[in-house]
N, CA, C and O atoms as a printed pandas DataFrame, in Angstrom:
     atom_number atom_name residue_name chain_id  residue_number  x_coord  y_coord  z_coord
0              1         N          MET        A               1  -42.915  -74.254  189.362
1              2        CA          MET        A               1  -44.226  -74.113  189.939
2              3         C          MET        A               1  -44.082  -74.044  191.456
3              4         O          MET        A               1  -43.356  -74.828  192.068
4              5         N          LYS        A               2  -44.785  -73.095  192.036
5              6        CA          LYS        A               2  -44.751  -72.948  193.486
6              7         C          LYS        A               2  -45.675  -73.974  194.127
7              8         O          LYS        A               2  -46.617  -74.460  193.501
8              9         N          ALA        A               3  -45.394  -74.292  195.375
9             10        CA          ALA        A               3  -46.226  -75.250  196.105
10            11         C          ALA        A               3  -47.647  -74.719  196.261
11            12         O          ALA        A               3  -48.604  -75.491  196.204
12            13         N          SER        A               4  -47.795  -73.414  196.458
13            14        CA          SER        A               4  -49.141  -72.840  196.609
14            15         C          SER        A               4  -49.936  -72.965  195.311
15            16         O          SER        A               4  -51.140  -73.217  195.337
16            17         N          THR        A               5  -49.262  -72.789  194.184
17            18        CA          THR        A               5  -49.933  -72.958  192.891
18            19         C          THR        A               5  -50.367  -74.404  192.715
19            20         O          THR        A               5  -51.476  -74.671  192.253
20            21         N          PHE        A               6  -49.498  -75.331  193.079
21            22        CA          PHE        A               6  -49.842  -76.747  192.966
22            23         C          PHE        A               6  -51.039  -77.076  193.851
23            24         O          PHE        A               6  -51.932  -77.811  193.430
24            25         N          SER        A               7  -51.068  -76.546  195.061
25            26        CA          SER        A               7  -52.199  -76.798  195.964
26            27         C          SER        A               7  -53.500  -76.263  195.374
27            28         O          SER        A               7  -54.545  -76.904  195.488
28            29         N          ARG        A               8  -53.438  -75.095  194.747
29            30        CA          ARG        A               8  -54.647  -74.551  194.096
30            31         C          ARG        A               8  -55.106  -75.465  192.972
31            32         O          ARG        A               8  -56.304  -75.698  192.811
32            33         N          TYR        A               9  -54.155  -75.988  192.185
33            34        CA          TYR        A               9  -54.520  -76.905  191.108
34            35         C          TYR        A               9  -55.158  -78.175  191.654
35            36         O          TYR        A               9  -56.123  -78.684  191.084
36            37         N          VAL        A              10  -54.620  -78.689  192.762
37            38        CA          VAL        A              10  -55.195  -79.894  193.368
38            39         C          VAL        A              10  -56.610  -79.603  193.844
39            40         O          VAL        A              10  -57.510  -80.418  193.644
40            41         N          ASP        A              11  -56.815  -78.446  194.473
41            42        CA          ASP        A              11  -58.157  -78.081  194.929
42            43         C          ASP        A              11  -59.124  -77.925  193.760
43            44         O          ASP        A              11  -60.297  -78.283  193.862
44            45         N          GLN        A              12  -58.625  -77.389  192.654
45            46        CA          GLN        A              12  -59.493  -77.113  191.513
46            47         C          GLN        A              12  -59.786  -78.361  190.689
47            48         O          GLN        A              12  -60.936  -78.587  190.312
48            49         N          PHE        A              13  -58.772  -79.177  190.402
49            50        CA          PHE        A              13  -58.936  -80.295  189.477
50            51         C          PHE        A              13  -58.923  -81.660  190.150
51            52         O          PHE        A              13  -59.495  -82.612  189.618
52            53         N          GLY        A              14  -58.291  -81.773  191.295
53            54        CA          GLY        A              14  -58.144  -83.062  191.962
54            55         C          GLY        A              14  -56.829  -83.715  191.579
55            56         O          GLY        A              14  -56.362  -83.587  190.448
56            57         N          LEU        A              15  -56.237  -84.420  192.541
57            58        CA          LEU        A              15  -54.928  -85.036  192.308
58            59         C          LEU        A              15  -54.951  -86.118  191.227
59            60         O          LEU        A              15  -54.008  -86.178  190.438
60            61         N          PRO        A              16  -55.981  -86.984  191.144
61            62        CA          PRO        A              16  -55.967  -88.008  190.085
62            63         C          PRO        A              16  -55.905  -87.416  188.672
63            64         O          PRO        A              16  -55.246  -87.973  187.793
64            65         N          VAL        A              17  -56.582  -86.303  188.459
65            66        CA          VAL        A              17  -56.549  -85.659  187.136
66            67         C          VAL        A              17  -55.145  -85.130  186.846
67            68         O          VAL        A              17  -54.637  -85.283  185.736
68            69         N          ILE        A              18  -54.526  -84.515  187.839
69            70        CA          ILE        A              18  -53.174  -83.974  187.650
70            71         C          ILE        A              18  -52.183  -85.100  187.376
71            72         O          ILE        A              18  -51.331  -84.973  186.497
72            73         N          GLU        A              19  -52.285  -86.198  188.119
73            74        CA          GLU        A              19  -51.375  -87.327  187.904
74            75         C          GLU        A              19  -51.572  -87.943  186.522
75            76         O          GLU        A              19  -50.599  -88.285  185.850
76            77         N          ARG        A              20  -52.815  -88.086  186.099
77            78        CA          ARG        A              20  -53.084  -88.661  184.774
78            79         C          ARG        A              20  -52.517  -87.768  183.671
79            80         O          ARG        A              20  -51.904  -88.258  182.722
80            81         N          GLN        A              21  -52.724  -86.459  183.799
81            82        CA          GLN        A              21  -52.186  -85.530  182.809
82            83         C          GLN        A              21  -50.655  -85.524  182.832
83            84         O          GLN        A              21  -50.012  -85.380  181.792
84            85         N          HIS        A              22  -50.083  -85.680  184.018
85            86        CA          HIS        A              22  -48.616  -85.715  184.138
86            87         C          HIS        A              22  -48.058  -86.936  183.406
87            88         O          HIS        A              22  -47.059  -86.833  182.695
88            89         N          ARG        A              23  -48.703  -88.094  183.581
89            90        CA          ARG        A              23  -48.244  -89.303  182.875
90            91         C          ARG        A              23  -48.433  -89.168  181.366
91            92         O          ARG        A              23  -47.538  -89.515  180.595
92            93         N          ARG        A              24  -49.581  -88.673  180.945
93            94        CA          ARG        A              24  -49.838  -88.492  179.518
94            95         C          ARG        A              24  -48.860  -87.471  178.934
95            96         O          ARG        A              24  -48.345  -87.650  177.831
96            97         N          GLY        A              25  -48.617  -86.417  179.679
97            98        CA          GLY        A              25  -47.687  -85.389  179.228
98            99         C          GLY        A              25  -46.266  -85.900  179.098
99           100         O          GLY        A              25  -45.504  -85.410  178.265
100          101         N          PHE        A              26  -45.898  -86.881  179.913
101          102        CA          PHE        A              26  -44.544  -87.433  179.829
102          103         C          PHE        A              26  -44.326  -88.126  178.491
103          104         O          PHE        A              26  -43.270  -87.977  177.876
104          105         N          ARG        A              27  -45.319  -88.882  178.042
105          106        CA          ARG        A              27  -45.188  -89.538  176.728
106          107         C          ARG        A              27  -45.067  -88.495  175.623
107          108         O          ARG        A              27  -44.234  -88.629  174.728
108          109         N          GLN        A              28  -45.893  -87.460  175.685
109          110        CA          GLN        A              28  -45.826  -86.403  174.681
110          111         C          GLN        A              28  -44.482  -85.678  174.743
111          112         O          GLN        A              28  -43.902  -85.340  173.711
112          113         N          PHE        A              29  -43.998  -85.446  175.952
113          114        CA          PHE        A              29  -42.704  -84.797  176.160
114          115         C          PHE        A              29  -41.597  -85.600  175.480
115          116         O          PHE        A              29  -40.761  -85.038  174.773
116          117         N          LEU        A              30  -41.597  -86.914  175.699
117          118        CA          LEU        A              30  -40.563  -87.761  175.092
118          119         C          LEU        A              30  -40.643  -87.749  173.574
119          120         O          LEU        A              30  -39.625  -87.569  172.906
120          121         N          VAL        A              31  -41.825  -87.937  173.020
121          122        CA          VAL        A              31  -41.982  -87.973  171.561
122          123         C          VAL        A              31  -41.548  -86.643  170.948
123          124         O          VAL        A              31  -40.821  -86.622  169.954
124          125         N          LEU        A              32  -41.988  -85.549  171.535
125          126        CA          LEU        A              32  -41.644  -84.231  171.002
126          127         C          LEU        A              32  -40.139  -83.994  171.012
127          128         O          LEU        A              32  -39.561  -83.621  169.992
128          129         N          TRP        A              33  -39.503  -84.210  172.164
129          130        CA          TRP        A              33  -38.086  -83.883  172.265
130          131         C          TRP        A              33  -37.201  -84.866  171.517
131          132         O          TRP        A              33  -36.163  -84.470  170.988
132          133         N          ILE        A              34  -37.578  -86.123  171.458
133          134        CA          ILE        A              34  -36.804  -87.078  170.649
134          135         C          ILE        A              34  -36.873  -86.671  169.185
135          136         O          ILE        A              34  -35.863  -86.706  168.481
136          137         N          SER        A              35  -38.064  -86.284  168.719
137          138        CA          SER        A              35  -38.206  -85.835  167.328
138          139         C          SER        A              35  -37.347  -84.604  167.059
139          140         O          SER        A              35  -36.667  -84.526  166.036
140          141         N          ILE        A              36  -37.381  -83.652  167.972
141          142        CA          ILE        A              36  -36.589  -82.428  167.790
142          143         C          ILE        A              36  -35.102  -82.748  167.742
143          144         O          ILE        A              36  -34.386  -82.224  166.889
144          145         N          PHE        A              37  -34.622  -83.609  168.653
145          146        CA          PHE        A              37  -33.197  -83.940  168.670
146          147         C          PHE        A              37  -32.781  -84.733  167.430
147          148         O          PHE        A              37  -31.661  -84.565  166.947
148          149         N          VAL        A              38  -33.647  -85.580  166.913
149          150        CA          VAL        A              38  -33.329  -86.324  165.688
150          151         C          VAL        A              38  -33.192  -85.358  164.515
151          152         O          VAL        A              38  -32.235  -85.447  163.746
152          153         N          VAL        A              39  -34.138  -84.439  164.375
153          154        CA          VAL        A              39  -34.058  -83.458  163.285
154          155         C          VAL        A              39  -32.810  -82.588  163.448
155          156         O          VAL        A              39  -32.114  -82.310  162.471
156          157         N          MET        A              40  -32.526  -82.158  164.684
157          158        CA          MET        A              40  -31.312  -81.369  164.932
158          159         C          MET        A              40  -30.066  -82.129  164.505
159          160         O          MET        A              40  -29.185  -81.571  163.850
160          161         N          ALA        A              41  -29.993  -83.401  164.875
161          162        CA          ALA        A              41  -28.810  -84.203  164.547
162          163         C          ALA        A              41  -28.666  -84.376  163.040
163          164         O          ALA        A              41  -27.560  -84.275  162.509
164          165         N          ILE        A              42  -29.767  -84.634  162.352
165          166        CA          ILE        A              42  -29.717  -84.832  160.899
166          167         C          ILE        A              42  -29.255  -83.554  160.199
167          168         O          ILE        A              42  -28.369  -83.594  159.347
168          169         N          VAL        A              43  -29.857  -82.426  160.561
169          170        CA          VAL        A              43  -29.497  -81.163  159.905
170          171         C          VAL        A              43  -28.056  -80.771  160.246
171          172         O          VAL        A              43  -27.313  -80.324  159.373
172          173         N          THR        A              44  -27.665  -80.936  161.498
173          174        CA          THR        A              44  -26.291  -80.599  161.889
174          175         C          THR        A              44  -25.291  -81.485  161.152
175          176         O          THR        A              44  -24.279  -80.996  160.650
176          177         N          TYR        A              45  -25.569  -82.778  161.087
177          178        CA          TYR        A              45  -24.665  -83.695  160.384
178          179         C          TYR        A              45  -24.565  -83.324  158.905
179          180         O          TYR        A              45  -23.469  -83.290  158.346
180          181         N          SER        A              46  -25.710  -83.046  158.268
181          182        CA          SER        A              46  -25.659  -82.723  156.836
182          183         C          SER        A              46  -24.930  -81.399  156.609
183          184         O          SER        A              46  -24.183  -81.266  155.639
184          185         N          ASN        A              47  -25.137  -80.423  157.486
185          186        CA          ASN        A              47  -24.415  -79.150  157.348
186          187         C          ASN        A              47  -22.910  -79.363  157.465
187          188         O          ASN        A              47  -22.141  -78.848  156.653
188          189         N          TRP        A              48  -22.496  -80.114  158.468
189          190        CA          TRP        A              48  -21.068  -80.321  158.687
190          191         C          TRP        A              48  -20.456  -81.188  157.596
191          192         O          TRP        A              48  -19.314  -80.959  157.198
192          193         N          SER        A              49  -21.194  -82.178  157.105
193          194        CA          SER        A              49  -20.638  -83.038  156.055
194          195         C          SER        A              49  -20.517  -82.285  154.730
195          196         O          SER        A              49  -19.671  -82.625  153.903
196          197         N          LEU        A              50  -21.356  -81.265  154.522
197          198        CA          LEU        A              50  -21.255  -80.446  153.317
198          199         C          LEU        A              50  -20.244  -79.307  153.479
199          200         O          LEU        A              50  -19.985  -78.557  152.538
200          201         N          GLY        A              51  -19.680  -79.188  154.679
201          202        CA          GLY        A              51  -18.673  -78.152  154.904
202          203         C          GLY        A              51  -19.242  -76.825  155.351
203          204         O          GLY        A              51  -18.598  -75.792  155.171
204          205         N          PHE        A              52  -20.433  -76.823  155.928
205          206        CA          PHE        A              52  -21.059  -75.584  156.402
206          207         C          PHE        A              52  -21.271  -75.627  157.916
207          208         O          PHE        A              52  -22.408  -75.745  158.374
208          209         N          PRO        A              53  -20.192  -75.531  158.698
209          210        CA          PRO        A              53  -20.375  -75.509  160.158
210          211         C          PRO        A              53  -20.870  -74.129  160.600
211          212         O          PRO        A              53  -20.079  -73.276  161.003
212          213         N          SER        A              54  -22.169  -73.925  160.521
213          214        CA          SER        A              54  -22.754  -72.613  160.778
214          215         C          SER        A              54  -22.793  -72.293  162.273
215          216         O          SER        A              54  -23.388  -73.043  163.047
216          217         N          PRO        A              55  -22.165  -71.186  162.688
217          218        CA          PRO        A              55  -22.245  -70.781  164.102
218          219         C          PRO        A              55  -23.682  -70.456  164.524
219          220         O          PRO        A              55  -24.059  -70.675  165.675
220          221         N          VAL        A              56  -24.472  -69.940  163.596
221          222        CA          VAL        A              56  -25.873  -69.620  163.915
222          223         C          VAL        A              56  -26.635  -70.901  164.228
223          224         O          VAL        A              56  -27.413  -70.949  165.181
224          225         N          TRP        A              57  -26.413  -71.936  163.427
225          226        CA          TRP        A              57  -27.102  -73.203  163.665
226          227         C          TRP        A              57  -26.658  -73.826  164.988
227          228         O          TRP        A              57  -27.479  -74.381  165.718
228          229         N          LEU        A              58  -25.376  -73.737  165.297
229          230        CA          LEU        A              58  -24.888  -74.270  166.570
230          231         C          LEU        A              58  -25.476  -73.501  167.753
231          232         O          LEU        A              58  -25.779  -74.091  168.790
232          233         N          THR        A              59  -25.636  -72.189  167.598
233          234        CA          THR        A              59  -26.276  -71.392  168.648
234          235         C          THR        A              59  -27.726  -71.812  168.823
235          236         O          THR        A              59  -28.212  -71.929  169.948
236          237         N          LEU        A              60  -28.419  -72.039  167.712
237          238        CA          LEU        A              60  -29.804  -72.508  167.776
238          239         C          LEU        A              60  -29.877  -73.865  168.468
239          240         O          LEU        A              60  -30.774  -74.103  169.277
240          241         N          ASN        A              61  -28.944  -74.746  168.157
241          242        CA          ASN        A              61  -28.894  -76.048  168.839
242          243         C          ASN        A              61  -28.741  -75.862  170.346
243          244         O          ASN        A              61  -29.411  -76.530  171.134
244          245         N          GLY        A              62  -27.862  -74.958  170.737
245          246        CA          GLY        A              62  -27.668  -74.693  172.166
246          247         C          GLY        A              62  -28.928  -74.164  172.831
247          248         O          GLY        A              62  -29.254  -74.562  173.950
248          249         N          LEU        A              63  -29.639  -73.270  172.151
249          250        CA          LEU        A              63  -30.890  -72.743  172.705
250          251         C          LEU        A              63  -31.947  -73.830  172.834
251          252         O          LEU        A              63  -32.706  -73.854  173.802
252          253         N          ILE        A              64  -31.994  -74.727  171.860
253          254        CA          ILE        A              64  -32.959  -75.830  171.926
254          255         C          ILE        A              64  -32.626  -76.754  173.092
255          256         O          ILE        A              64  -33.524  -77.217  173.796
256          257         N          VAL        A              65  -31.351  -77.021  173.294
257          258        CA          VAL        A              65  -30.949  -77.866  174.431
258          259         C          VAL        A              65  -31.307  -77.181  175.750
259          260         O          VAL        A              65  -31.760  -77.845  176.683
260          261         N          MET        A              66  -31.111  -75.870  175.842
261          262        CA          MET        A              66  -31.493  -75.152  177.057
262          263         C          MET        A              66  -33.001  -75.210  177.278
263          264         O          MET        A              66  -33.451  -75.363  178.413
264          265         N          ALA        A              67  -33.788  -75.090  176.206
265          266        CA          ALA        A              67  -35.245  -75.191  176.328
266          267         C          ALA        A              67  -35.645  -76.575  176.820
267          268         O          ALA        A              67  -36.559  -76.713  177.634
268          269         N          PHE        A              68  -34.951  -77.608  176.319
269          270        CA          PHE        A              68  -35.233  -78.972  176.775
270          271         C          PHE        A              68  -35.009  -79.092  178.274
271          272         O          PHE        A              68  -35.855  -79.632  178.987
272          273         N          PHE        A              69  -33.877  -78.594  178.758
273          274        CA          PHE        A              69  -33.596  -78.705  180.186
274          275         C          PHE        A              69  -34.579  -77.886  181.020
275          276         O          PHE        A              69  -34.915  -78.276  182.138
276          277         N          GLY        A              70  -35.042  -76.757  180.489
277          278        CA          GLY        A              70  -36.065  -75.982  181.189
278          279         C          GLY        A              70  -37.365  -76.758  181.317
279          280         O          GLY        A              70  -37.976  -76.783  182.385
280          281         N          CYS        A              71  -37.789  -77.390  180.228
281          282        CA          CYS        A              71  -39.010  -78.206  180.262
282          283         C          CYS        A              71  -38.836  -79.409  181.181
283          284         O          CYS        A              71  -39.744  -79.756  181.937
284          285         N          ALA        A              72  -37.678  -80.040  181.115
285          286        CA          ALA        A              72  -37.426  -81.203  181.972
286          287         C          ALA        A              72  -37.446  -80.795  183.443
287          288         O          ALA        A              72  -37.946  -81.543  184.284
288          289         N          TYR        A              73  -36.915  -79.631  183.756
289          290        CA          TYR        A              73  -36.919  -79.168  185.145
290          291         C          TYR        A              73  -38.345  -78.894  185.633
291          292         O          TYR        A              73  -38.683  -79.205  186.775
292          293         N          GLN        A              74  -39.173  -78.314  184.770
293          294        CA          GLN        A              74  -40.575  -78.077  185.140
294          295         C          GLN        A              74  -41.294  -79.390  185.408
295          296         O          GLN        A              74  -42.074  -79.488  186.355
296          297         N          ARG        A              75  -41.038  -80.400  184.582
297          298        CA          ARG        A              75  -41.656  -81.714  184.791
298          299         C          ARG        A              75  -41.167  -82.318  186.104
299          300         O          ARG        A              75  -41.948  -82.927  186.836
300          301         N          TYR        A              76  -39.881  -82.154  186.406
301          302        CA          TYR        A              76  -39.338  -82.665  187.662
302          303         C          TYR        A              76  -40.003  -81.975  188.855
303          304         O          TYR        A              76  -40.347  -82.632  189.837
304          305         N          GLN        A              77  -40.183  -80.654  188.772
305          306        CA          GLN        A              77  -40.832  -79.937  189.868
306          307         C          GLN        A              77  -42.249  -80.449  190.093
307          308         O          GLN        A              77  -42.658  -80.647  191.237
308          309         N          LEU        A              78  -42.995  -80.664  189.028
309          310        CA          LEU        A              78  -44.355  -81.182  189.165
310          311         C          LEU        A              78  -44.332  -82.565  189.803
311          312         O          LEU        A              78  -45.146  -82.863  190.678
312          313         N          HIS        A              79  -43.408  -83.402  189.371
313          314        CA          HIS        A              79  -43.278  -84.742  189.953
314          315         C          HIS        A              79  -42.959  -84.642  191.448
315          316         O          HIS        A              79  -43.510  -85.387  192.258
316          317         N          ARG        A              80  -42.081  -83.732  191.798
317          318        CA          ARG        A              80  -41.709  -83.542  193.207
318          319         C          ARG        A              80  -42.901  -83.078  194.040
319          320         O          ARG        A              80  -43.086  -83.534  195.168
320          321         N          HIS        A              81  -43.716  -82.165  193.482
321          322        CA          HIS        A              81  -44.904  -81.699  194.200
322          323         C          HIS        A              81  -45.912  -82.833  194.396
323          324         O          HIS        A              81  -46.521  -82.946  195.460
324          325         N          ILE        A              82  -46.087  -83.665  193.383
325          326        CA          ILE        A              82  -47.011  -84.801  193.505
326          327         C          ILE        A              82  -46.524  -85.748  194.592
327          328         O          ILE        A              82  -47.311  -86.200  195.424
328          329         N          ARG        A              83  -45.238  -86.048  194.586
329          330        CA          ARG        A              83  -44.673  -86.954  195.591
330          331         C          ARG        A              83  -44.821  -86.372  197.000
331          332         O          ARG        A              83  -45.183  -87.088  197.934
332          333         N          ARG        A              84  -44.543  -85.083  197.151
333          334        CA          ARG        A              84  -44.678  -84.437  198.454
334          335         C          ARG        A              84  -46.141  -84.437  198.907
335          336         O          ARG        A              84  -46.424  -84.631  200.089
336          337         N          TYR        A              85  -47.058  -84.223  197.984
337          338        CA          TYR        A              85  -48.481  -84.226  198.328
338          339         C          TYR        A              85  -48.900  -85.606  198.836
339          340         O          TYR        A              85  -49.676  -85.713  199.785
340          341         N          HIS        A              86  -48.380  -86.667  198.198
341          342        CA          HIS        A              86  -48.689  -88.029  198.658
342          343         C          HIS        A              86  -48.157  -88.273  200.069
343          344         O          HIS        A              86  -48.807  -88.945  200.869
344          345         N          LYS        A              87  -46.983  -87.734  200.375
345          346        CA          LYS        A              87  -46.422  -87.915  201.721
346          347         C          LYS        A              87  -47.226  -87.156  202.772
347          348         O          LYS        A              87  -47.430  -87.648  203.882
348          349         N          GLN        A              88  -47.681  -85.955  202.416
349          350        CA          GLN        A              88  -48.419  -85.139  203.375
350          351         C          GLN        A              88  -49.870  -85.580  203.527
351          352         O          GLN        A              88  -50.475  -85.363  204.577
352          353         N          HIS        A              89  -50.432  -86.193  202.494
353          354        CA          HIS        A              89  -51.831  -86.627  202.512
354          355         C          HIS        A              89  -51.900  -88.109  202.154
355          356         O          HIS        A              89  -52.318  -88.459  201.050
356          357         N          PRO        A              90  -51.497  -88.978  203.073
357          358        CA          PRO        A              90  -51.514  -90.417  202.751
358          359         C          PRO        A              90  -52.940  -90.907  202.508
359          360         O          PRO        A              90  -53.896  -90.455  203.138
360          361         N          ARG        A              91  -53.043  -91.841  201.579
361          362        CA          ARG        A              91  -54.362  -92.414  201.274
362          363         C          ARG        A              91  -54.767  -93.355  202.386
363          364         O          ARG        A              91  -53.927  -94.027  202.985
364          365         N          ARG        A              92  -56.027  -93.396  202.649
365          366        CA          ARG        A              92  -56.524  -94.261  203.730
366          367         C          ARG        A              92  -56.982  -95.578  203.198
367          368         O          ARG        A              92  -57.431  -96.431  203.964
């Protein structure tokens, strides 16, 4: 997310709304990705224990891990913008 986009969101919705959604979204982010990784681990373990080390499944696992890091990076950028906004606009 660009800083200009973040500023437009702050102007449109207000910083408290963005911060509240960011905190709520973090819980959802954790639940979603923990669930995905648990299912991935179970299916991968069962495939390998049955003797089916599928290259397609391993590729899918890699893509899911890349998607996780992409989402985590977006969350980090939003957190960084919020922190920078607090520094530039201190509360009185």
